[in-house]
mmCIF file of C-alpha atoms in Angstrom:
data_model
loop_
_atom_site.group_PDB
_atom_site.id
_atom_site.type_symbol
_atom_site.label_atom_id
_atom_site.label_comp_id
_atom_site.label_asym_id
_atom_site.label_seq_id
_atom_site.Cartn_x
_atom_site.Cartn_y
_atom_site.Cartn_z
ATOM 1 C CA UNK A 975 92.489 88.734 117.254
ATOM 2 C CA UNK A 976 94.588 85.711 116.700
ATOM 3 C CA UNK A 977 98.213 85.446 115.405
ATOM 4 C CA UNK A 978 98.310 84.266 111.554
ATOM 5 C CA UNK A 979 98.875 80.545 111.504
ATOM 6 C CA UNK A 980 98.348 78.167 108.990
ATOM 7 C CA UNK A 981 94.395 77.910 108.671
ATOM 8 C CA UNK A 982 93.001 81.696 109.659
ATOM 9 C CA UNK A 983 94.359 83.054 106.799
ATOM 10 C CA UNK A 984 90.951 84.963 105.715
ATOM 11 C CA UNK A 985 89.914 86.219 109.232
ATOM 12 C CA UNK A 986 93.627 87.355 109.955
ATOM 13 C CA UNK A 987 93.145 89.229 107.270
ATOM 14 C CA UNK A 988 90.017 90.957 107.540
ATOM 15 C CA UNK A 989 91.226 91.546 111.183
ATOM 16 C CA UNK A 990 94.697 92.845 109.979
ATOM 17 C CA UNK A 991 93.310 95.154 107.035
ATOM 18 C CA UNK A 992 90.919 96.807 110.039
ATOM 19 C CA UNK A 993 93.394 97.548 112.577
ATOM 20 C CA UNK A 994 95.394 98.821 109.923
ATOM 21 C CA UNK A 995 93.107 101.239 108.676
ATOM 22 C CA UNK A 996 92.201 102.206 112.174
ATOM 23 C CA UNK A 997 95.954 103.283 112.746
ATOM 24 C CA UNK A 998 95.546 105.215 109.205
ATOM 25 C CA UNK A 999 98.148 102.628 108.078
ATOM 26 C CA UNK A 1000 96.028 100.474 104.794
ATOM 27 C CA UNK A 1001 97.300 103.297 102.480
ATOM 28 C CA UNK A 1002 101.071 102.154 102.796
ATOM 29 C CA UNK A 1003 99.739 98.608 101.729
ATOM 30 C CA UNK A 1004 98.043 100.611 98.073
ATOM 31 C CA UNK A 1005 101.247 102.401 97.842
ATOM 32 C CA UNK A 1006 103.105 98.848 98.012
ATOM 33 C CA UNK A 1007 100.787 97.705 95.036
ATOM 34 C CA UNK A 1008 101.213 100.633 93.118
ATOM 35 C CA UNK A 1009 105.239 100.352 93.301
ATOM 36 C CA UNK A 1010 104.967 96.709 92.668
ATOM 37 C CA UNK A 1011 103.130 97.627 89.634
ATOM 38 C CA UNK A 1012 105.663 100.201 88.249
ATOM 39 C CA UNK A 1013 108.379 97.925 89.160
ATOM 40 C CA UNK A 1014 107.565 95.051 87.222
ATOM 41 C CA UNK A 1015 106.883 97.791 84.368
ATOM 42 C CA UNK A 1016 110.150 98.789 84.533
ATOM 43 C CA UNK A 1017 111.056 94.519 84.550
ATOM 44 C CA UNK A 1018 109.461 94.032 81.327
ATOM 45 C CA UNK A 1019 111.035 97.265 79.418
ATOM 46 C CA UNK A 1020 114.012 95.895 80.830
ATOM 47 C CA UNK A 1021 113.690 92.237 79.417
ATOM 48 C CA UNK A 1022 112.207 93.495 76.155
ATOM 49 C CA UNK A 1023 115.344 94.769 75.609
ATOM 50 C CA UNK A 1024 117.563 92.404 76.497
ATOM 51 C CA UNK A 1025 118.593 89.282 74.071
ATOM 52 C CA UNK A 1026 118.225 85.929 74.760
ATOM 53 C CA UNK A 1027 121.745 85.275 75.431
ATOM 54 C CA UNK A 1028 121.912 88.578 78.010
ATOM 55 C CA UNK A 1029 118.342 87.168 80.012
ATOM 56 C CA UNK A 1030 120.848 84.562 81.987
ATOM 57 C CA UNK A 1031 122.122 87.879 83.574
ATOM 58 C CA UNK A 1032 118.933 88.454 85.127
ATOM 59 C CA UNK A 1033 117.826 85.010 86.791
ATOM 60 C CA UNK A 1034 117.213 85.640 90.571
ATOM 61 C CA UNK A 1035 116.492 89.236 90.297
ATOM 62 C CA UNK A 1036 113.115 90.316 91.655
ATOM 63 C CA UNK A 1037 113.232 93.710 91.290
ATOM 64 C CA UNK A 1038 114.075 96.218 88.760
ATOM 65 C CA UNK A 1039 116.460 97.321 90.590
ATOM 66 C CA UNK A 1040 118.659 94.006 91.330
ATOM 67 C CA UNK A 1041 118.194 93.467 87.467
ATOM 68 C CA UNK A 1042 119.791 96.851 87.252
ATOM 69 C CA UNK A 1043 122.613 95.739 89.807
ATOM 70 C CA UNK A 1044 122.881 92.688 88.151
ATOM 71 C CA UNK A 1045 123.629 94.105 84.610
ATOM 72 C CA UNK A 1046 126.004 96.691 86.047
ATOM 73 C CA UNK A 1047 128.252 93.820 87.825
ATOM 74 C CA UNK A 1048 128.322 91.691 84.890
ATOM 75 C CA UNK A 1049 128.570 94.382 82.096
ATOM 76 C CA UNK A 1050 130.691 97.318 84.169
ATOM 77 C CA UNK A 1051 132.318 95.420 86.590
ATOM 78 C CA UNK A 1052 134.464 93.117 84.270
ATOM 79 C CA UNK A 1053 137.431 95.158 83.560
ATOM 80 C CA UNK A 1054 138.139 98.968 82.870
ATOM 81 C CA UNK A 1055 135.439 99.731 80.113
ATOM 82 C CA UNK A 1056 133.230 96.246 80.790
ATOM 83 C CA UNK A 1057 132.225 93.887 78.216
ATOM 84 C CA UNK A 1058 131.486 95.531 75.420
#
């Protein structure tokens, strides 16, 4: 089938998901949506527990796990015990 370009979106698609499945491969793409799921579950505990003044810390991060990262640089990272 043809290469994705910028107007075969849909039949790229239907094309992709088939080969996919014929290589047993389609259930990787579920287990993406499933982890993207959980992840931005974790992104909203996150933010629902950090105050308005703390949320600049986590611009830019697109996963749980940079927010994570992010919060450890700026809150561990700053000296021997952090900012407290």
């Amino acid at each position: 089938f043809d290469m994705l370009n910028a107007d075969n979106w849909y039949p790229w698609k239907r094309c992709m998901q088939a080969l996919l499945s014929e290589h047993n491969l389609l259930s990787h793409i579920e287990r993406m949506r499933e982890w993207d799921e959980i992840d931005m579950r974790a992104q909203n505990q996150i933010e629902l527990c950090v105050g308005d003044t703390e949320m600049v810390y986590l611009i830019g991060a697109l996963t749980v796990g940079q927010m994570w990262s992010q919060l450890i640089m700026v809150k561990e990272l700053r000296g021997e015990l952090g900012v407290m």
